[in-house]
Amino acid sequence: MSEESLLNYSYLWDGSQPNWCLSQLPSLVELVVIFKDGADLKSLLGLKHVLVFSSLSSRELLDRFKGVMEVSVGQMNKDDAEELMTALLSRGLQSEIKPLGQRYVIINRALNSILSIEDDDVYRRVKQRMLVAGVEVIVPG
């Protein structure tokens, strides 16, 4: 996307339409199971208790993850990740939480509407411009 076409969205940050703002969404994190010496069958069996892996047979787990150093359990909110982390630890599995950064939605408070930008790169650049310009950010309380 050229700088010129990015300027098509400048009304979001230049003050010409002041009702646009960013609303911060709950942060997501990624929960990753760590295998210090590489995953083996014994350590992988603990993953069977995680919903995303529960349908896999022991053979499928081993074929997919044998020897890997870490396995992503997925993206979730921090509270769910901490709860799952505790459950994994009770099964002898070490894990860590990796933050994924802040998420925002572009809203117009006067119209009570959301602006959808389908191109992820364009959305990222517009959002960054809005943040740099100091557009209001609504943080959930």
Short mmCIF file of N, CA, C and O in Angstrom, two decimals:
data_model
loop_
_atom_site.label_atom_id
_atom_site.label_comp_id
_atom_site.label_asym_id
_atom_site.label_seq_id
_atom_site.Cartn_x
_atom_site.Cartn_y
_atom_site.Cartn_z
N MET A 1 0.85 -1.18 0.00
CA MET A 1 0.00 0.00 0.00
C MET A 1 0.89 1.23 0.00
O MET A 1 1.79 1.35 0.80
N SER A 2 0.60 2.14 -0.89
CA SER A 2 1.40 3.36 -0.97
C SER A 2 1.02 4.32 0.15
O SER A 2 -0.06 4.24 0.73
N GLU A 3 1.92 5.24 0.42
CA GLU A 3 1.67 6.27 1.43
C GLU A 3 0.45 7.10 1.04
O GLU A 3 -0.34 7.49 1.89
N GLU A 4 0.30 7.35 -0.26
CA GLU A 4 -0.83 8.14 -0.73
C GLU A 4 -2.16 7.46 -0.42
O GLU A 4 -3.11 8.09 0.05
N SER A 5 -2.25 6.15 -0.65
CA SER A 5 -3.51 5.47 -0.38
C SER A 5 -3.75 5.32 1.13
O SER A 5 -4.89 5.27 1.57
N LEU A 6 -2.68 5.28 1.92
CA LEU A 6 -2.83 5.27 3.37
C LEU A 6 -3.49 6.57 3.84
O LEU A 6 -4.28 6.57 4.78
N LEU A 7 -3.21 7.65 3.14
CA LEU A 7 -3.79 8.94 3.48
C LEU A 7 -5.30 8.97 3.28
O LEU A 7 -5.98 9.84 3.81
N ASN A 8 -5.86 7.99 2.54
CA ASN A 8 -7.31 7.89 2.42
C ASN A 8 -7.97 7.68 3.78
O ASN A 8 -9.15 7.95 3.95
N TYR A 9 -7.19 7.18 4.74
CA TYR A 9 -7.70 6.94 6.09
C TYR A 9 -7.29 8.03 7.06
O TYR A 9 -7.54 7.92 8.26
N SER A 10 -6.68 9.11 6.58
CA SER A 10 -6.15 10.15 7.47
C SER A 10 -7.22 10.80 8.33
O SER A 10 -6.92 11.32 9.40
N TYR A 11 -8.49 10.74 7.90
CA TYR A 11 -9.57 11.30 8.72
C TYR A 11 -9.66 10.62 10.09
O TYR A 11 -10.22 11.17 11.04
N LEU A 12 -9.07 9.43 10.20
CA LEU A 12 -9.11 8.71 11.47
C LEU A 12 -8.18 9.32 12.51
O LEU A 12 -8.40 9.16 13.70
N TRP A 13 -7.12 10.01 12.05
CA TRP A 13 -6.16 10.56 13.00
C TRP A 13 -5.92 12.06 12.87
O TRP A 13 -5.28 12.65 13.73
N ASP A 14 -6.43 12.69 11.83
CA ASP A 14 -6.07 14.10 11.64
C ASP A 14 -7.04 15.09 12.28
O ASP A 14 -6.86 16.31 12.19
N GLY A 15 -8.09 14.60 12.95
CA GLY A 15 -9.02 15.48 13.64
C GLY A 15 -10.17 15.97 12.79
O GLY A 15 -11.07 16.63 13.30
N SER A 16 -10.18 15.68 11.50
CA SER A 16 -11.25 16.16 10.64
C SER A 16 -12.58 15.45 10.94
O SER A 16 -13.65 15.99 10.67
N GLN A 17 -12.51 14.25 11.49
CA GLN A 17 -13.69 13.52 11.97
C GLN A 17 -13.37 13.03 13.37
O GLN A 17 -12.90 11.91 13.57
N PRO A 18 -13.63 13.88 14.38
CA PRO A 18 -13.10 13.64 15.73
C PRO A 18 -13.73 12.49 16.51
O PRO A 18 -13.26 12.18 17.60
N ASN A 19 -14.73 11.84 16.01
CA ASN A 19 -15.39 10.79 16.79
C ASN A 19 -14.73 9.41 16.66
O ASN A 19 -15.20 8.45 17.26
N TRP A 20 -13.67 9.33 15.86
CA TRP A 20 -12.99 8.05 15.70
C TRP A 20 -12.00 7.84 16.83
O TRP A 20 -11.31 8.76 17.26
N CYS A 21 -11.94 6.62 17.33
CA CYS A 21 -10.98 6.29 18.37
C CYS A 21 -10.65 4.80 18.28
O CYS A 21 -11.21 4.08 17.45
N LEU A 22 -9.74 4.38 19.11
CA LEU A 22 -9.38 2.97 19.19
C LEU A 22 -9.92 2.41 20.50
O LEU A 22 -9.84 3.07 21.53
N SER A 23 -10.48 1.24 20.44
CA SER A 23 -10.92 0.56 21.65
C SER A 23 -10.02 -0.66 21.83
O SER A 23 -9.90 -1.49 20.94
N GLN A 24 -9.38 -0.70 22.98
CA GLN A 24 -8.45 -1.80 23.25
C GLN A 24 -9.24 -3.06 23.60
O GLN A 24 -10.16 -3.03 24.42
N LEU A 25 -8.89 -4.13 22.96
CA LEU A 25 -9.51 -5.42 23.24
C LEU A 25 -8.67 -6.15 24.28
O LEU A 25 -7.49 -5.84 24.47
N PRO A 26 -9.27 -7.12 24.95
CA PRO A 26 -8.46 -7.89 25.91
C PRO A 26 -7.23 -8.49 25.23
O PRO A 26 -7.32 -8.97 24.09
N SER A 27 -6.13 -8.45 25.92
CA SER A 27 -4.87 -8.97 25.36
C SER A 27 -4.93 -10.48 25.25
O SER A 27 -5.51 -11.16 26.10
N LEU A 28 -4.32 -10.97 24.22
CA LEU A 28 -4.16 -12.41 24.07
C LEU A 28 -2.71 -12.77 24.35
O LEU A 28 -1.81 -11.97 24.14
N VAL A 29 -2.52 -13.99 24.81
CA VAL A 29 -1.19 -14.53 25.01
C VAL A 29 -1.14 -15.89 24.32
O VAL A 29 -2.18 -16.47 23.99
N GLU A 30 0.06 -16.35 24.10
CA GLU A 30 0.24 -17.71 23.58
C GLU A 30 0.83 -18.54 24.70
O GLU A 30 1.80 -18.13 25.35
N LEU A 31 0.25 -19.70 24.95
CA LEU A 31 0.78 -20.62 25.95
C LEU A 31 1.59 -21.69 25.23
O LEU A 31 1.11 -22.31 24.28
N VAL A 32 2.83 -21.86 25.67
CA VAL A 32 3.76 -22.79 25.02
C VAL A 32 4.28 -23.77 26.06
O VAL A 32 4.73 -23.37 27.14
N VAL A 33 4.18 -25.05 25.74
CA VAL A 33 4.75 -26.10 26.60
C VAL A 33 6.21 -26.27 26.21
O VAL A 33 6.55 -26.37 25.03
N ILE A 34 7.07 -26.28 27.22
CA ILE A 34 8.52 -26.36 27.01
C ILE A 34 9.02 -27.77 27.34
O ILE A 34 8.72 -28.30 28.42
N PHE A 35 9.77 -28.34 26.43
CA PHE A 35 10.39 -29.66 26.64
C PHE A 35 11.91 -29.44 26.66
O PHE A 35 12.52 -29.30 25.60
N LYS A 36 12.48 -29.40 27.84
CA LYS A 36 13.89 -29.06 28.01
C LYS A 36 14.82 -29.96 27.19
O LYS A 36 15.77 -29.49 26.59
N ASP A 37 14.50 -31.23 27.14
CA ASP A 37 15.35 -32.18 26.41
C ASP A 37 14.69 -32.68 25.13
O ASP A 37 15.08 -33.71 24.58
N GLY A 38 13.69 -31.99 24.67
CA GLY A 38 12.95 -32.44 23.50
C GLY A 38 11.81 -33.35 23.92
O GLY A 38 11.93 -34.12 24.87
N ALA A 39 10.71 -33.26 23.23
CA ALA A 39 9.51 -34.03 23.58
C ALA A 39 9.72 -35.52 23.32
O ALA A 39 10.26 -35.91 22.30
N ASP A 40 9.29 -36.32 24.29
CA ASP A 40 9.28 -37.77 24.13
C ASP A 40 7.88 -38.26 24.48
O ASP A 40 7.02 -37.48 24.89
N LEU A 41 7.63 -39.55 24.32
CA LEU A 41 6.28 -40.07 24.54
C LEU A 41 5.79 -39.78 25.94
O LEU A 41 4.64 -39.35 26.13
N LYS A 42 6.63 -39.99 26.95
CA LYS A 42 6.21 -39.77 28.33
C LYS A 42 5.76 -38.33 28.55
O LYS A 42 4.70 -38.08 29.13
N SER A 43 6.53 -37.38 28.07
CA SER A 43 6.16 -35.98 28.28
C SER A 43 4.96 -35.58 27.42
O SER A 43 4.13 -34.77 27.84
N LEU A 44 4.85 -36.16 26.24
CA LEU A 44 3.74 -35.82 25.35
C LEU A 44 2.40 -36.34 25.85
O LEU A 44 1.36 -35.76 25.54
N LEU A 45 2.42 -37.41 26.63
CA LEU A 45 1.16 -37.95 27.14
C LEU A 45 0.43 -36.93 28.02
O LEU A 45 -0.80 -36.94 28.09
N GLY A 46 1.16 -36.02 28.65
CA GLY A 46 0.55 -34.96 29.44
C GLY A 46 -0.28 -34.02 28.59
O GLY A 46 -1.23 -33.38 29.08
N LEU A 47 0.06 -33.92 27.31
CA LEU A 47 -0.70 -33.04 26.41
C LEU A 47 -2.09 -33.60 26.10
O LEU A 47 -2.96 -32.86 25.68
N LYS A 48 -2.31 -34.88 26.31
CA LYS A 48 -3.61 -35.49 26.02
C LYS A 48 -4.72 -34.85 26.86
O LYS A 48 -5.88 -34.94 26.52
N HIS A 49 -4.34 -34.19 27.96
CA HIS A 49 -5.33 -33.55 28.83
C HIS A 49 -5.67 -32.13 28.38
O HIS A 49 -6.49 -31.47 29.00
N VAL A 50 -5.02 -31.67 27.34
CA VAL A 50 -5.30 -30.34 26.79
C VAL A 50 -6.28 -30.54 25.64
O VAL A 50 -6.04 -31.34 24.73
N LEU A 51 -7.38 -29.81 25.69
CA LEU A 51 -8.47 -30.02 24.74
C LEU A 51 -8.01 -30.07 23.29
O LEU A 51 -8.41 -30.95 22.54
N VAL A 52 -7.13 -29.17 22.89
CA VAL A 52 -6.71 -29.10 21.49
C VAL A 52 -5.97 -30.37 21.05
O VAL A 52 -5.92 -30.68 19.86
N PHE A 53 -5.41 -31.11 22.00
CA PHE A 53 -4.68 -32.34 21.68
C PHE A 53 -5.41 -33.61 22.10
O PHE A 53 -4.93 -34.71 21.85
N SER A 54 -6.56 -33.48 22.73
CA SER A 54 -7.23 -34.64 23.34
C SER A 54 -7.67 -35.69 22.32
O SER A 54 -7.78 -36.87 22.66
N SER A 55 -7.91 -35.29 21.10
CA SER A 55 -8.37 -36.26 20.10
C SER A 55 -7.22 -37.00 19.41
O SER A 55 -7.45 -37.94 18.65
N LEU A 56 -5.99 -36.60 19.68
CA LEU A 56 -4.84 -37.26 19.05
C LEU A 56 -4.44 -38.51 19.83
O LEU A 56 -4.42 -38.52 21.06
N SER A 57 -4.11 -39.54 19.11
CA SER A 57 -3.61 -40.76 19.75
C SER A 57 -2.18 -40.53 20.21
O SER A 57 -1.52 -39.56 19.79
N SER A 58 -1.69 -41.41 21.04
CA SER A 58 -0.30 -41.33 21.50
C SER A 58 0.65 -41.37 20.31
O SER A 58 1.64 -40.63 20.25
N ARG A 59 0.36 -42.20 19.33
CA ARG A 59 1.19 -42.32 18.14
C ARG A 59 1.20 -41.01 17.36
O ARG A 59 2.23 -40.55 16.90
N GLU A 60 0.01 -40.39 17.21
CA GLU A 60 -0.07 -39.12 16.48
C GLU A 60 0.70 -38.02 17.20
O GLU A 60 1.39 -37.22 16.56
N LEU A 61 0.58 -37.98 18.53
CA LEU A 61 1.35 -37.00 19.30
C LEU A 61 2.85 -37.19 19.08
O LEU A 61 3.58 -36.23 18.84
N LEU A 62 3.29 -38.44 19.15
CA LEU A 62 4.71 -38.73 18.98
C LEU A 62 5.17 -38.40 17.57
O LEU A 62 6.23 -37.78 17.39
N ASP A 63 4.38 -38.78 16.57
CA ASP A 63 4.76 -38.49 15.18
C ASP A 63 4.86 -36.99 14.94
O ASP A 63 5.73 -36.53 14.20
N ARG A 64 3.96 -36.23 15.52
CA ARG A 64 3.90 -34.80 15.27
C ARG A 64 4.95 -34.01 16.06
O ARG A 64 5.49 -33.03 15.57
N PHE A 65 5.22 -34.44 17.30
CA PHE A 65 6.02 -33.58 18.19
C PHE A 65 7.31 -34.19 18.74
O PHE A 65 8.02 -33.53 19.49
N LYS A 66 7.64 -35.42 18.39
CA LYS A 66 8.84 -36.05 18.94
C LYS A 66 10.07 -35.18 18.69
O LYS A 66 10.34 -34.75 17.57
N GLY A 67 10.79 -34.90 19.77
CA GLY A 67 12.03 -34.16 19.68
C GLY A 67 11.90 -32.65 19.67
O GLY A 67 12.90 -31.95 19.81
N VAL A 68 10.71 -32.12 19.52
CA VAL A 68 10.58 -30.66 19.49
C VAL A 68 10.83 -30.09 20.88
O VAL A 68 10.65 -30.75 21.90
N MET A 69 11.25 -28.84 20.92
CA MET A 69 11.59 -28.20 22.19
C MET A 69 10.39 -27.47 22.80
O MET A 69 10.36 -27.25 24.01
N GLU A 70 9.42 -27.07 21.97
CA GLU A 70 8.23 -26.43 22.50
C GLU A 70 7.04 -26.68 21.59
O GLU A 70 7.20 -26.86 20.38
N VAL A 71 5.86 -26.69 22.21
CA VAL A 71 4.61 -26.90 21.49
C VAL A 71 3.63 -25.82 21.93
O VAL A 71 3.39 -25.63 23.12
N SER A 72 3.06 -25.12 20.96
CA SER A 72 2.07 -24.10 21.26
C SER A 72 0.74 -24.76 21.57
O SER A 72 0.24 -25.59 20.81
N VAL A 73 0.16 -24.36 22.70
CA VAL A 73 -1.17 -24.83 23.07
C VAL A 73 -2.22 -23.94 22.42
O VAL A 73 -3.36 -24.34 22.23
N GLY A 74 -1.83 -22.72 22.05
CA GLY A 74 -2.74 -21.81 21.37
C GLY A 74 -2.77 -20.44 21.99
O GLY A 74 -2.06 -20.15 22.95
N GLN A 75 -3.61 -19.58 21.41
CA GLN A 75 -3.78 -18.22 21.89
C GLN A 75 -5.03 -18.16 22.75
O GLN A 75 -6.05 -18.77 22.43
N MET A 76 -4.94 -17.41 23.85
CA MET A 76 -6.06 -17.29 24.79
C MET A 76 -5.85 -16.07 25.66
O MET A 76 -4.79 -15.44 25.59
N ASN A 77 -6.84 -15.76 26.50
CA ASN A 77 -6.63 -14.65 27.41
C ASN A 77 -5.70 -15.10 28.54
O ASN A 77 -5.53 -16.30 28.78
N LYS A 78 -5.12 -14.15 29.23
CA LYS A 78 -4.08 -14.45 30.22
C LYS A 78 -4.61 -15.29 31.38
O LYS A 78 -3.92 -16.21 31.84
N ASP A 79 -5.82 -15.02 31.84
CA ASP A 79 -6.37 -15.80 32.96
C ASP A 79 -6.51 -17.27 32.60
O ASP A 79 -6.16 -18.16 33.38
N ASP A 80 -7.02 -17.54 31.40
CA ASP A 80 -7.16 -18.93 30.95
C ASP A 80 -5.80 -19.59 30.80
O ASP A 80 -5.62 -20.76 31.14
N ALA A 81 -4.82 -18.82 30.30
CA ALA A 81 -3.47 -19.37 30.14
C ALA A 81 -2.86 -19.73 31.49
O ALA A 81 -2.23 -20.78 31.62
N GLU A 82 -3.05 -18.88 32.48
CA GLU A 82 -2.49 -19.17 33.81
C GLU A 82 -3.15 -20.40 34.43
O GLU A 82 -2.48 -21.22 35.06
N GLU A 83 -4.45 -20.54 34.23
CA GLU A 83 -5.17 -21.71 34.74
C GLU A 83 -4.67 -22.99 34.07
O GLU A 83 -4.41 -24.00 34.73
N LEU A 84 -4.51 -22.94 32.76
CA LEU A 84 -4.03 -24.10 32.02
C LEU A 84 -2.57 -24.40 32.37
O LEU A 84 -2.17 -25.56 32.46
N MET A 85 -1.80 -23.36 32.59
CA MET A 85 -0.41 -23.52 32.98
C MET A 85 -0.30 -24.32 34.29
O MET A 85 0.54 -25.21 34.42
N THR A 86 -1.18 -24.01 35.23
CA THR A 86 -1.21 -24.73 36.51
C THR A 86 -1.58 -26.19 36.29
O THR A 86 -0.97 -27.09 36.89
N ALA A 87 -2.56 -26.43 35.43
CA ALA A 87 -2.97 -27.81 35.13
C ALA A 87 -1.84 -28.58 34.46
O ALA A 87 -1.61 -29.76 34.77
N LEU A 88 -1.12 -27.93 33.56
CA LEU A 88 0.00 -28.59 32.89
C LEU A 88 1.10 -28.91 33.89
O LEU A 88 1.70 -30.00 33.85
N LEU A 89 1.37 -27.99 34.79
CA LEU A 89 2.40 -28.21 35.81
C LEU A 89 2.04 -29.40 36.69
O LEU A 89 2.92 -30.19 37.06
N SER A 90 0.76 -29.57 36.99
CA SER A 90 0.33 -30.71 37.82
C SER A 90 0.57 -32.03 37.10
O SER A 90 0.60 -33.09 37.72
N ARG A 91 0.73 -31.97 35.78
CA ARG A 91 1.04 -33.17 34.99
C ARG A 91 2.52 -33.25 34.63
O ARG A 91 2.92 -34.00 33.76
N GLY A 92 3.32 -32.40 35.29
CA GLY A 92 4.76 -32.44 35.10
C GLY A 92 5.27 -31.70 33.88
O GLY A 92 6.41 -31.89 33.46
N LEU A 93 4.42 -30.86 33.29
CA LEU A 93 4.82 -30.13 32.08
C LEU A 93 5.11 -28.67 32.40
O LEU A 93 4.31 -27.98 33.03
N GLN A 94 6.27 -28.21 31.96
CA GLN A 94 6.64 -26.81 32.11
C GLN A 94 6.06 -26.03 30.93
O GLN A 94 6.05 -26.53 29.81
N SER A 95 5.64 -24.82 31.19
CA SER A 95 5.10 -24.00 30.11
C SER A 95 5.42 -22.55 30.38
O SER A 95 5.85 -22.19 31.48
N GLU A 96 5.24 -21.73 29.37
CA GLU A 96 5.45 -20.30 29.54
C GLU A 96 4.41 -19.54 28.73
O GLU A 96 3.87 -20.04 27.74
N ILE A 97 4.16 -18.33 29.19
CA ILE A 97 3.19 -17.45 28.54
C ILE A 97 3.97 -16.42 27.73
O ILE A 97 4.87 -15.77 28.26
N LYS A 98 3.61 -16.30 26.47
CA LYS A 98 4.24 -15.31 25.59
C LYS A 98 3.21 -14.26 25.21
O LYS A 98 2.19 -14.60 24.59
N PRO A 99 3.45 -12.99 25.58
CA PRO A 99 2.50 -11.95 25.20
C PRO A 99 2.46 -11.75 23.69
O PRO A 99 3.48 -11.88 23.02
N LEU A 100 1.29 -11.45 23.16
CA LEU A 100 1.14 -11.25 21.72
C LEU A 100 0.92 -9.80 21.34
O LEU A 100 0.76 -9.48 20.18
N GLY A 101 0.90 -8.91 22.30
CA GLY A 101 0.73 -7.49 21.98
C GLY A 101 -0.71 -7.05 22.11
O GLY A 101 -1.63 -7.86 22.25
N GLN A 102 -0.90 -5.76 22.05
CA GLN A 102 -2.22 -5.19 22.20
C GLN A 102 -3.04 -5.32 20.93
O GLN A 102 -2.51 -5.23 19.84
N ARG A 103 -4.34 -5.49 21.10
CA ARG A 103 -5.28 -5.56 19.98
C ARG A 103 -6.27 -4.41 20.12
O ARG A 103 -6.66 -4.06 21.23
N TYR A 104 -6.65 -3.86 18.99
CA TYR A 104 -7.56 -2.72 18.97
C TYR A 104 -8.62 -2.89 17.89
O TYR A 104 -8.40 -3.59 16.91
N VAL A 105 -9.72 -2.21 18.09
CA VAL A 105 -10.74 -2.08 17.05
C VAL A 105 -10.96 -0.58 16.85
O VAL A 105 -10.90 0.19 17.80
N ILE A 106 -11.17 -0.18 15.61
CA ILE A 106 -11.39 1.22 15.28
C ILE A 106 -12.89 1.48 15.35
O ILE A 106 -13.66 0.82 14.66
N ILE A 107 -13.28 2.43 16.20
CA ILE A 107 -14.71 2.70 16.36
C ILE A 107 -15.02 4.19 16.19
O ILE A 107 -14.16 5.04 16.37
N ASN A 108 -16.27 4.44 15.82
CA ASN A 108 -16.80 5.80 15.76
C ASN A 108 -17.86 5.88 16.85
O ASN A 108 -18.91 5.24 16.75
N ARG A 109 -17.56 6.65 17.89
CA ARG A 109 -18.46 6.72 19.03
C ARG A 109 -19.78 7.40 18.68
O ARG A 109 -20.83 7.03 19.19
N ALA A 110 -19.76 8.40 17.82
CA ALA A 110 -20.99 9.13 17.47
C ALA A 110 -21.95 8.24 16.69
O ALA A 110 -23.17 8.31 16.89
N LEU A 111 -21.42 7.42 15.82
CA LEU A 111 -22.26 6.54 14.99
C LEU A 111 -22.44 5.15 15.61
O LEU A 111 -23.18 4.33 15.08
N ASN A 112 -21.70 4.91 16.69
CA ASN A 112 -21.71 3.59 17.33
C ASN A 112 -21.43 2.49 16.31
O ASN A 112 -22.18 1.53 16.16
N SER A 113 -20.33 2.69 15.56
CA SER A 113 -19.99 1.74 14.50
C SER A 113 -18.50 1.39 14.56
O SER A 113 -17.70 2.10 15.16
N ILE A 114 -18.18 0.30 13.91
CA ILE A 114 -16.80 -0.19 13.84
C ILE A 114 -16.35 -0.11 12.39
O ILE A 114 -17.10 -0.45 11.48
N LEU A 115 -15.11 0.34 12.20
CA LEU A 115 -14.53 0.37 10.86
C LEU A 115 -13.76 -0.93 10.64
O LEU A 115 -12.87 -1.27 11.43
N SER A 116 -14.11 -1.63 9.60
CA SER A 116 -13.42 -2.87 9.27
C SER A 116 -12.50 -2.62 8.08
O SER A 116 -12.95 -2.16 7.03
N ILE A 117 -11.22 -2.90 8.28
CA ILE A 117 -10.24 -2.82 7.20
C ILE A 117 -9.77 -4.24 6.96
O ILE A 117 -9.12 -4.83 7.83
N GLU A 118 -10.10 -4.79 5.84
CA GLU A 118 -9.87 -6.22 5.60
C GLU A 118 -8.41 -6.58 5.36
O GLU A 118 -7.99 -7.67 5.68
N ASP A 119 -7.66 -5.68 4.80
CA ASP A 119 -6.24 -5.94 4.54
C ASP A 119 -5.48 -5.76 5.87
O ASP A 119 -5.43 -4.66 6.42
N ASP A 120 -4.89 -6.85 6.37
CA ASP A 120 -4.21 -6.81 7.67
C ASP A 120 -3.07 -5.80 7.71
O ASP A 120 -2.86 -5.13 8.72
N ASP A 121 -2.32 -5.69 6.62
CA ASP A 121 -1.21 -4.75 6.58
C ASP A 121 -1.72 -3.31 6.65
O ASP A 121 -1.17 -2.48 7.37
N VAL A 122 -2.76 -3.02 5.90
CA VAL A 122 -3.35 -1.67 5.92
C VAL A 122 -3.88 -1.37 7.32
O VAL A 122 -3.63 -0.30 7.88
N TYR A 123 -4.61 -2.32 7.90
CA TYR A 123 -5.14 -2.13 9.25
C TYR A 123 -4.01 -1.83 10.23
O TYR A 123 -4.09 -0.91 11.04
N ARG A 124 -2.94 -2.62 10.18
CA ARG A 124 -1.81 -2.43 11.10
C ARG A 124 -1.22 -1.04 10.95
O ARG A 124 -0.95 -0.35 11.93
N ARG A 125 -1.05 -0.59 9.71
CA ARG A 125 -0.46 0.73 9.47
C ARG A 125 -1.38 1.87 9.91
O ARG A 125 -0.93 2.86 10.48
N VAL A 126 -2.68 1.73 9.66
CA VAL A 126 -3.65 2.74 10.07
C VAL A 126 -3.68 2.81 11.60
O VAL A 126 -3.65 3.90 12.19
N LYS A 127 -3.75 1.66 12.24
CA LYS A 127 -3.77 1.62 13.71
C LYS A 127 -2.53 2.28 14.29
O LYS A 127 -2.61 3.08 15.22
N GLN A 128 -1.37 1.99 13.71
CA GLN A 128 -0.13 2.59 14.19
C GLN A 128 -0.15 4.11 14.02
O GLN A 128 0.26 4.84 14.91
N ARG A 129 -0.64 4.58 12.88
CA ARG A 129 -0.75 6.03 12.65
C ARG A 129 -1.66 6.67 13.69
O ARG A 129 -1.38 7.76 14.19
N MET A 130 -2.76 6.01 14.00
CA MET A 130 -3.70 6.54 15.00
C MET A 130 -3.04 6.62 16.37
O MET A 130 -3.20 7.62 17.09
N LEU A 131 -2.29 5.60 16.73
CA LEU A 131 -1.61 5.60 18.03
C LEU A 131 -0.56 6.71 18.10
O LEU A 131 -0.48 7.43 19.10
N VAL A 132 0.24 6.84 17.05
CA VAL A 132 1.28 7.86 17.01
C VAL A 132 0.67 9.26 17.08
O VAL A 132 1.20 10.16 17.73
N ALA A 133 -0.49 9.44 16.44
CA ALA A 133 -1.14 10.75 16.42
C ALA A 133 -1.84 11.07 17.75
O ALA A 133 -2.31 12.19 17.94
N GLY A 134 -1.89 10.10 18.64
CA GLY A 134 -2.50 10.35 19.94
C GLY A 134 -4.02 10.27 19.96
O GLY A 134 -4.66 10.85 20.84
N VAL A 135 -4.59 9.52 19.02
CA VAL A 135 -6.03 9.32 19.01
C VAL A 135 -6.44 8.64 20.32
O VAL A 135 -5.70 7.80 20.86
N GLU A 136 -7.58 9.00 20.84
CA GLU A 136 -8.06 8.43 22.11
C GLU A 136 -8.12 6.91 22.03
O GLU A 136 -8.57 6.34 21.03
N VAL A 137 -7.67 6.28 23.10
CA VAL A 137 -7.75 4.83 23.23
C VAL A 137 -8.64 4.52 24.43
O VAL A 137 -8.37 4.96 25.54
N ILE A 138 -9.70 3.79 24.17
CA ILE A 138 -10.61 3.37 25.24
C ILE A 138 -10.09 2.04 25.76
O ILE A 138 -9.96 1.07 25.03
N VAL A 139 -9.81 2.03 27.07
CA VAL A 139 -9.30 0.82 27.71
C VAL A 139 -10.42 0.21 28.56
O VAL A 139 -11.01 0.92 29.37
N PRO A 140 -10.70 -1.07 28.37
CA PRO A 140 -11.77 -1.68 29.15
C PRO A 140 -11.44 -1.64 30.64
O PRO A 140 -10.28 -1.80 31.03
N GLY A 141 -12.44 -1.38 31.43
CA GLY A 141 -12.21 -1.23 32.87
C GLY A 141 -12.82 -2.33 33.60
O GLY A 141 -12.78 -2.90 34.51
#
